[in-house]
Structures are given as C-alpha cells and as structure tokens.
Amino acid sequence: MSKRGKLYVTLIAITVLTIIALEMTKPKQINWFESYALHHKIPFGSFVFKEQLQRVSKKVKLVERPPFEYLKSNSANGTYIFYNDVINFGREELNSLLDWVDKGNTLLVSATDFEPMLLDTLHLKTLSVNTIGNFNNEYKVQLVNPRLDNNSFKYDKPTTFYHFNKIDTLKTNVVGFIDTYRNQQKTIKDSLVNIIKQPFGKGTIILSTFPQAFTNYFMLKTP
C-alpha cells in the first residue's frame, strides 16, 4: 500500500474512533414514553410505585389477568387499582367490576379520560384543560383533604389534561384538583377537579385524571 493510501486509512480510523468516543460520552437521551409499566425505570414507568407499594404492605397482589376473568374465579376483597394513559374496560368487564365494588370493595381508576359508560354510571363528565395562556406548560396538582398532605406539586411535561366539569354534587367528594394558574392562590371552587370519590353500593369508586402520579417521575420529584 502506498504512503498516501496508508494516510487515508489512518485518517478514516481516527475519524471512526472519534465518532465512537463522542457517542459513548454523549449524555444518554431520556425516554419520555408514557409506558406506566411496573418493570420500567424510565420517568413514566412505574417501578418505584410497585416497589413502594410492596414495601408498605405484604398483602399487595399484582394481577396479570383481565378483571372479568380474575373476579370470576377469585373472591378477593380490597382495593383494585388501574392506571394507564387510556383504560377501556368494555361493558361486561366494567359490570363485573361494579358488581364487585357494590359488595363493599374499592375501585381506583386513573387515566387521562374514561369510557362513556363509566362516566354515565357515576353521572360525571370530563373536559380537557384549557391551556391558553399557559405558555410554560406548568400545572399545579394538589389534594384537598386537610388530613392528607396538601402540598401542591408542579408538573411541567407536555400532555393533555382532563378534569371533571360535571359531577353529582350530592354523591361526589372532591379529592384533588389541577389548574394552570401560577403564583396565584385559587380556592377549590375556582380550581379544576381531577380526582373524585363516590360511594357505589357498599363500596367506593375513586377516579383520577392524573395517572402520571403513579410514575417514577412524579414519585421521585420533590415539591
């Protein structure tokens, strides 16, 4: 090989090694996909929630079967938790869950929005949060029960939020709210309701439009 050919090979090798070195030292990009998966350690996975839940109580059971199938073959009592970006049970599965709640159990469902049948059953309606004027994409979420931690938390990741714009005031208790106001103190009446609790038969149904609360990002983020 000529000297010029060897020089070209050397330059190519140096270039390739430089590119590899830059790629290896480049900060790893964060995966912001909202998976809600229990084994995912990405910001919007739920690994931390699973670990904390199992640490708090040994009675926690992870159910990997459809609710209709599980409830048909088990007589479990307690609280059934579902959270994801979108949750649609379907008529038969939802009816089986409602029958289970009616016997004295608790159903907690957290999703950006809910299927019409569930909302109609509880006499609820939802509406997307108006983001006009919220240029920094900042939201404040807060619990309203004074016996619970009522510190507000700022959430600043782009997404579409929903709130309950119609509730059955005779049966529904407000648990939490969300708003887009910054540097202002708003009363509960002026805020947007995003977590509600309602009795159903002998049991209770809790709905939340903020499933991000169950993710690694929100649980590890300080107020």
CSV table of N, CA and C in Angstrom, one decimal, residues 47-154:
chain,number,residue,atom,x,y,z
A,47,PHE,N,-41.9,1.5,38.2
A,47,PHE,CA,-41.1,0.7,39.0
A,47,PHE,C,-41.1,1.1,40.5
A,48,VAL,N,-40.9,2.4,40.7
A,48,VAL,CA,-40.9,3.0,42.1
A,48,VAL,C,-42.2,2.7,42.8
A,49,PHE,N,-43.3,3.0,42.1
A,49,PHE,CA,-44.6,2.8,42.7
A,49,PHE,C,-44.8,1.3,43.2
A,50,LYS,N,-44.4,0.4,42.3
A,50,LYS,CA,-44.5,-1.0,42.6
A,50,LYS,C,-43.7,-1.3,43.9
A,51,GLU,N,-42.5,-0.9,43.9
A,51,GLU,CA,-41.6,-1.2,45.0
A,51,GLU,C,-42.1,-0.6,46.3
A,52,GLN,N,-42.6,0.7,46.3
A,52,GLN,CA,-43.1,1.3,47.5
A,52,GLN,C,-44.4,0.6,48.0
A,53,LEU,N,-45.2,0.3,47.0
A,53,LEU,CA,-46.5,-0.4,47.4
A,53,LEU,C,-46.2,-1.7,48.1
A,54,GLN,N,-45.3,-2.5,47.5
A,54,GLN,CA,-45.0,-3.8,48.1
A,54,GLN,C,-44.2,-3.6,49.5
A,55,ARG,N,-43.5,-2.5,49.6
A,55,ARG,CA,-42.8,-2.3,50.9
A,55,ARG,C,-43.8,-1.9,52.0
A,56,VAL,N,-44.8,-1.1,51.6
A,56,VAL,CA,-45.8,-0.7,52.6
A,56,VAL,C,-46.7,-1.8,53.1
A,57,SER,N,-47.1,-2.7,52.2
A,57,SER,CA,-48.0,-3.8,52.6
A,57,SER,C,-47.6,-5.1,51.9
A,58,LYS,N,-47.6,-6.2,52.6
A,58,LYS,CA,-47.3,-7.5,52.1
A,58,LYS,C,-48.5,-8.1,51.4
A,59,LYS,N,-49.6,-7.5,51.6
A,59,LYS,CA,-50.9,-8.0,51.1
A,59,LYS,C,-51.1,-7.6,49.6
A,60,VAL,N,-50.3,-6.7,49.1
A,60,VAL,CA,-50.4,-6.2,47.7
A,60,VAL,C,-50.2,-7.4,46.7
A,61,LYS,N,-51.1,-7.5,45.8
A,61,LYS,CA,-51.0,-8.6,44.8
A,61,LYS,C,-51.1,-8.0,43.4
A,62,LEU,N,-50.1,-8.4,42.6
A,62,LEU,CA,-50.1,-7.9,41.2
A,62,LEU,C,-51.0,-8.9,40.4
A,63,VAL,N,-52.0,-8.4,39.8
A,63,VAL,CA,-52.9,-9.2,39.0
A,63,VAL,C,-52.6,-9.0,37.5
A,64,GLU,N,-52.3,-10.1,36.8
A,64,GLU,CA,-51.9,-10.0,35.4
A,64,GLU,C,-53.0,-10.6,34.5
A,65,ARG,N,-54.2,-10.9,35.1
A,65,ARG,CA,-55.3,-11.4,34.3
A,65,ARG,C,-56.4,-10.4,34.1
A,66,PRO,N,-57.2,-10.4,33.1
A,66,PRO,CA,-58.3,-9.5,32.9
A,66,PRO,C,-59.2,-9.5,34.1
A,67,PRO,N,-59.7,-8.3,34.5
A,67,PRO,CA,-60.6,-8.3,35.7
A,67,PRO,C,-61.8,-9.2,35.7
A,68,PHE,N,-62.4,-9.3,34.5
A,68,PHE,CA,-63.6,-10.2,34.4
A,68,PHE,C,-63.2,-11.6,34.7
A,69,GLU,N,-62.1,-12.1,34.2
A,69,GLU,CA,-61.6,-13.4,34.4
A,69,GLU,C,-61.2,-13.6,35.9
A,70,TYR,N,-60.4,-12.7,36.4
A,70,TYR,CA,-59.9,-12.8,37.8
A,70,TYR,C,-61.0,-12.8,38.8
A,71,LEU,N,-62.0,-11.9,38.7
A,71,LEU,CA,-63.0,-11.8,39.7
A,71,LEU,C,-64.0,-12.9,39.6
A,72,LYS,N,-64.1,-13.5,38.5
A,72,LYS,CA,-65.0,-14.7,38.3
A,72,LYS,C,-64.4,-15.9,39.0
A,73,SER,N,-63.1,-16.0,39.2
A,73,SER,CA,-62.5,-17.2,39.8
A,73,SER,C,-61.9,-16.9,41.2
A,74,ASN,N,-62.0,-15.7,41.7
A,74,ASN,CA,-61.5,-15.3,43.0
A,74,ASN,C,-62.5,-14.5,43.8
A,75,SER,N,-62.4,-14.7,45.1
A,75,SER,CA,-63.3,-14.0,46.0
A,75,SER,C,-62.6,-12.9,46.8
A,76,ALA,N,-61.6,-12.3,46.1
A,76,ALA,CA,-60.8,-11.3,46.8
A,76,ALA,C,-61.5,-10.1,47.2
A,77,ASN,N,-61.2,-9.5,48.3
A,77,ASN,CA,-61.8,-8.2,48.8
A,77,ASN,C,-60.6,-7.2,48.9
A,78,GLY,N,-61.0,-5.9,48.8
A,78,GLY,CA,-60.0,-4.9,49.0
A,78,GLY,C,-60.1,-3.8,48.0
A,79,THR,N,-59.0,-3.3,47.5
A,79,THR,CA,-58.9,-2.2,46.5
A,79,THR,C,-58.3,-2.7,45.2
A,80,TYR,N,-58.9,-2.4,44.1
A,80,TYR,CA,-58.4,-2.8,42.8
A,80,TYR,C,-58.0,-1.5,42.1
A,81,ILE,N,-56.7,-1.4,41.7
A,81,ILE,CA,-56.1,-0.2,41.2
A,81,ILE,C,-55.8,-0.4,39.7
A,82,PHE,N,-56.3,0.5,38.9
A,82,PHE,CA,-55.9,0.5,37.4
A,82,PHE,C,-55.4,1.9,37.1
A,83,TYR,N,-54.3,2.0,36.4
A,83,TYR,CA,-53.9,3.3,35.9
A,83,TYR,C,-53.1,3.1,34.5
A,84,ASN,N,-53.4,4.0,33.6
A,84,ASN,CA,-52.7,4.0,32.3
A,84,ASN,C,-53.2,5.2,31.6
A,85,ASP,N,-52.6,5.5,30.4
A,85,ASP,CA,-53.0,6.6,29.6
A,85,ASP,C,-54.4,6.5,29.2
A,86,VAL,N,-54.8,5.4,28.7
A,86,VAL,CA,-56.2,5.1,28.3
A,86,VAL,C,-56.6,3.8,28.9
A,87,ILE,N,-57.8,3.7,29.5
A,87,ILE,CA,-58.4,2.5,30.1
A,87,ILE,C,-59.8,2.3,29.6
A,88,ASN,N,-60.1,1.3,28.9
A,88,ASN,CA,-61.4,0.9,28.4
A,88,ASN,C,-61.7,-0.5,28.8
A,89,PHE,N,-62.6,-0.7,29.8
A,89,PHE,CA,-62.9,-2.0,30.3
A,89,PHE,C,-63.9,-2.8,29.3
A,90,GLY,N,-64.8,-2.0,28.7
A,90,GLY,CA,-65.8,-2.7,28.0
A,90,GLY,C,-67.0,-3.0,28.9
A,91,ARG,N,-68.2,-3.3,28.3
A,91,ARG,CA,-69.4,-3.4,29.1
A,91,ARG,C,-69.3,-4.5,30.1
A,92,GLU,N,-69.0,-5.8,29.7
A,92,GLU,CA,-69.0,-6.9,30.6
A,92,GLU,C,-68.0,-6.8,31.7
A,93,GLU,N,-66.8,-6.4,31.3
A,93,GLU,CA,-65.8,-6.2,32.3
A,93,GLU,C,-66.1,-5.1,33.3
A,94,LEU,N,-66.6,-4.0,32.9
A,94,LEU,CA,-67.0,-2.9,33.8
A,94,LEU,C,-68.1,-3.4,34.7
A,95,ASN,N,-69.1,-4.1,34.2
A,95,ASN,CA,-70.2,-4.5,35.0
A,95,ASN,C,-69.7,-5.5,36.1
A,96,SER,N,-68.7,-6.3,35.8
A,96,SER,CA,-68.2,-7.3,36.8
A,96,SER,C,-67.4,-6.5,37.9
A,97,LEU,N,-66.7,-5.4,37.5
A,97,LEU,CA,-66.0,-4.6,38.5
A,97,LEU,C,-67.0,-3.8,39.4
A,98,LEU,N,-68.1,-3.3,38.7
A,98,LEU,CA,-69.1,-2.6,39.5
A,98,LEU,C,-69.8,-3.5,40.5
A,99,ASP,N,-70.1,-4.7,40.1
A,99,ASP,CA,-70.7,-5.7,41.0
A,99,ASP,C,-69.8,-6.0,42.2
A,100,TRP,N,-68.5,-6.1,41.9
A,100,TRP,CA,-67.5,-6.3,42.9
A,100,TRP,C,-67.4,-5.2,43.9
A,101,VAL,N,-67.5,-3.9,43.4
A,101,VAL,CA,-67.5,-2.7,44.2
A,101,VAL,C,-68.7,-2.7,45.1
A,102,ASP,N,-69.8,-3.0,44.5
A,102,ASP,CA,-71.1,-3.0,45.2
A,102,ASP,C,-71.2,-3.8,46.4
A,103,LYS,N,-70.3,-4.8,46.5
A,103,LYS,CA,-70.3,-5.7,47.7
A,103,LYS,C,-69.4,-5.2,48.8
A,104,GLY,N,-68.8,-4.0,48.6
A,104,GLY,CA,-68.1,-3.4,49.7
A,104,GLY,C,-66.6,-3.1,49.4
A,105,ASN,N,-66.2,-3.2,48.2
A,105,ASN,CA,-64.8,-3.0,47.8
A,105,ASN,C,-64.6,-1.7,47.2
A,106,THR,N,-63.3,-1.4,46.9
A,106,THR,CA,-62.9,-0.1,46.3
A,106,THR,C,-62.3,-0.2,45.0
A,107,LEU,N,-62.7,0.6,44.0
A,107,LEU,CA,-62.1,0.6,42.7
A,107,LEU,C,-61.5,2.0,42.5
A,108,LEU,N,-60.2,2.0,42.1
A,108,LEU,CA,-59.5,3.2,41.8
A,108,LEU,C,-59.0,3.1,40.4
A,109,VAL,N,-59.5,4.1,39.6
A,109,VAL,CA,-59.1,4.1,38.2
A,109,VAL,C,-58.5,5.5,37.9
A,110,SER,N,-57.3,5.5,37.3
A,110,SER,CA,-56.6,6.7,36.9
A,110,SER,C,-56.2,6.7,35.5
A,111,ALA,N,-56.7,7.6,34.7
A,111,ALA,CA,-56.5,7.6,33.3
A,111,ALA,C,-56.7,9.1,32.8
A,112,THR,N,-56.2,9.4,31.6
A,112,THR,CA,-56.3,10.8,31.1
A,112,THR,C,-57.8,11.1,30.9
A,113,ASP,N,-58.6,10.0,30.5
A,113,ASP,CA,-60.0,10.2,30.3
A,113,ASP,C,-60.6,8.8,30.5
A,114,PHE,N,-62.0,8.7,30.5
A,114,PHE,CA,-62.7,7.5,30.9
A,114,PHE,C,-63.7,7.1,29.8
A,115,GLU,N,-64.1,5.9,29.8
A,115,GLU,CA,-65.1,5.4,28.8
A,115,GLU,C,-66.4,6.0,29.2
A,116,PRO,N,-67.3,6.3,28.2
A,116,PRO,CA,-68.6,6.9,28.5
A,116,PRO,C,-69.5,6.1,29.5
A,117,MET,N,-69.4,4.8,29.4
A,117,MET,CA,-70.3,4.0,30.3
A,117,MET,C,-70.0,4.2,31.8
A,118,LEU,N,-68.7,4.3,32.1
A,118,LEU,CA,-68.3,4.6,33.5
A,118,LEU,C,-68.7,6.0,33.9
A,119,LEU,N,-68.5,7.0,33.1
A,119,LEU,CA,-68.8,8.3,33.4
A,119,LEU,C,-70.4,8.5,33.6
A,120,ASP,N,-71.1,7.8,32.7
A,120,ASP,CA,-72.6,7.9,32.7
A,120,ASP,C,-73.1,7.3,34.0
A,121,THR,N,-72.5,6.1,34.4
A,121,THR,CA,-72.9,5.4,35.6
A,121,THR,C,-72.8,6.3,36.8
A,122,LEU,N,-71.7,7.1,36.9
A,122,LEU,CA,-71.4,7.9,38.0
A,122,LEU,C,-71.9,9.4,37.8
A,123,HIS,N,-72.6,9.7,36.7
A,123,HIS,CA,-73.1,11.0,36.4
A,123,HIS,C,-72.0,12.0,36.4
A,124,LEU,N,-71.0,11.7,35.6
A,124,LEU,CA,-69.8,12.6,35.5
A,124,LEU,C,-69.6,13.0,34.0
A,125,LYS,N,-68.9,14.1,33.8
A,125,LYS,CA,-68.5,14.5,32.5
A,125,LYS,C,-67.1,15.1,32.7
A,126,THR,N,-66.2,14.9,31.6
A,126,THR,CA,-64.9,15.4,31.6
A,126,THR,C,-64.7,16.4,30.5
A,127,LEU,N,-63.7,17.2,30.6
A,127,LEU,CA,-63.3,18.2,29.6
A,127,LEU,C,-61.8,18.4,29.7
A,128,SER,N,-61.2,18.7,28.5
A,128,SER,CA,-59.8,18.9,28.5
A,128,SER,C,-59.5,20.3,29.1
A,129,VAL,N,-58.3,20.4,29.8
A,129,VAL,CA,-58.0,21.6,30.5
A,129,VAL,C,-57.5,22.6,29.4
A,130,ASN,N,-58.1,23.9,29.5
A,130,ASN,CA,-57.7,24.9,28.6
A,130,ASN,C,-56.3,25.4,28.9
A,131,THR,N,-55.5,25.3,27.9
A,131,THR,CA,-54.0,25.6,28.0
A,131,THR,C,-53.7,27.0,27.5
A,132,ILE,N,-54.7,27.8,27.1
A,132,ILE,CA,-54.4,29.1,26.5
A,132,ILE,C,-53.8,30.0,27.6
A,133,GLY,N,-52.7,30.6,27.3
A,133,GLY,CA,-52.0,31.4,28.3
A,133,GLY,C,-51.0,30.7,29.2
A,134,ASN,N,-51.1,29.4,29.1
A,134,ASN,CA,-50.1,28.6,29.9
A,134,ASN,C,-48.9,28.3,29.1
A,135,PHE,N,-48.1,29.4,28.8
A,135,PHE,CA,-47.0,29.3,27.8
A,135,PHE,C,-45.9,28.4,28.3
A,136,ASN,N,-45.7,28.3,29.6
A,136,ASN,CA,-44.7,27.5,30.2
A,136,ASN,C,-45.1,26.0,30.4
A,137,ASN,N,-46.3,25.7,30.1
A,137,ASN,CA,-46.9,24.4,30.2
A,137,ASN,C,-46.7,23.9,31.7
A,138,GLU,N,-47.1,24.7,32.6
A,138,GLU,CA,-47.0,24.4,34.0
A,138,GLU,C,-48.4,24.1,34.6
A,139,TYR,N,-48.5,23.1,35.4
A,139,TYR,CA,-49.7,22.7,36.0
A,139,TYR,C,-49.5,22.5,37.5
A,140,LYS,N,-50.5,22.8,38.3
A,140,LYS,CA,-50.4,22.5,39.7
A,140,LYS,C,-51.4,21.5,40.1
A,141,VAL,N,-50.9,20.4,40.8
A,141,VAL,CA,-51.8,19.4,41.2
A,141,VAL,C,-51.8,19.3,42.8
A,142,GLN,N,-52.9,19.1,43.4
A,142,GLN,CA,-53.0,19.2,44.8
A,142,GLN,C,-54.2,18.4,45.4
A,143,LEU,N,-54.0,17.8,46.5
A,143,LEU,CA,-55.0,17.1,47.3
A,143,LEU,C,-55.8,18.1,48.1
A,144,VAL,N,-57.0,17.9,48.4
A,144,VAL,CA,-57.8,18.9,49.1
A,144,VAL,C,-58.1,18.5,50.6
A,145,ASN,N,-57.9,17.3,50.9
A,145,ASN,CA,-58.3,16.8,52.3
A,145,ASN,C,-57.2,17.4,53.2
A,146,PRO,N,-57.6,18.2,54.2
A,146,PRO,CA,-56.6,18.7,55.1
A,146,PRO,C,-55.9,17.7,56.0
A,147,ARG,N,-56.5,16.5,56.1
A,147,ARG,CA,-55.8,15.4,56.9
A,147,ARG,C,-54.7,14.7,56.1
A,148,LEU,N,-54.7,15.0,54.8
A,148,LEU,CA,-53.7,14.4,53.9
A,148,LEU,C,-52.6,15.5,53.6
A,149,ASP,N,-51.6,15.1,52.9
A,149,ASP,CA,-50.5,16.0,52.5
A,149,ASP,C,-51.1,16.9,51.4
A,150,ASN,N,-51.3,18.2,51.7
A,150,ASN,CA,-52.0,19.0,50.7
A,150,ASN,C,-51.0,20.0,50.1
A,151,ASN,N,-49.7,19.7,50.1
A,151,ASN,CA,-48.7,20.5,49.3
A,151,ASN,C,-49.0,20.4,47.8
A,152,SER,N,-48.9,21.4,47.1
A,152,SER,CA,-49.1,21.4,45.7
A,152,SER,C,-47.8,21.0,45.0
A,153,PHE,N,-48.0,20.4,43.8
A,153,PHE,CA,-46.8,19.9,43.1
A,153,PHE,C,-46.9,20.5,41.7
A,154,LYS,N,-45.8,20.9,41.2
A,154,LYS,CA,-45.7,21.5,39.8
A,154,LYS,C,-45.4,20.3,38.8
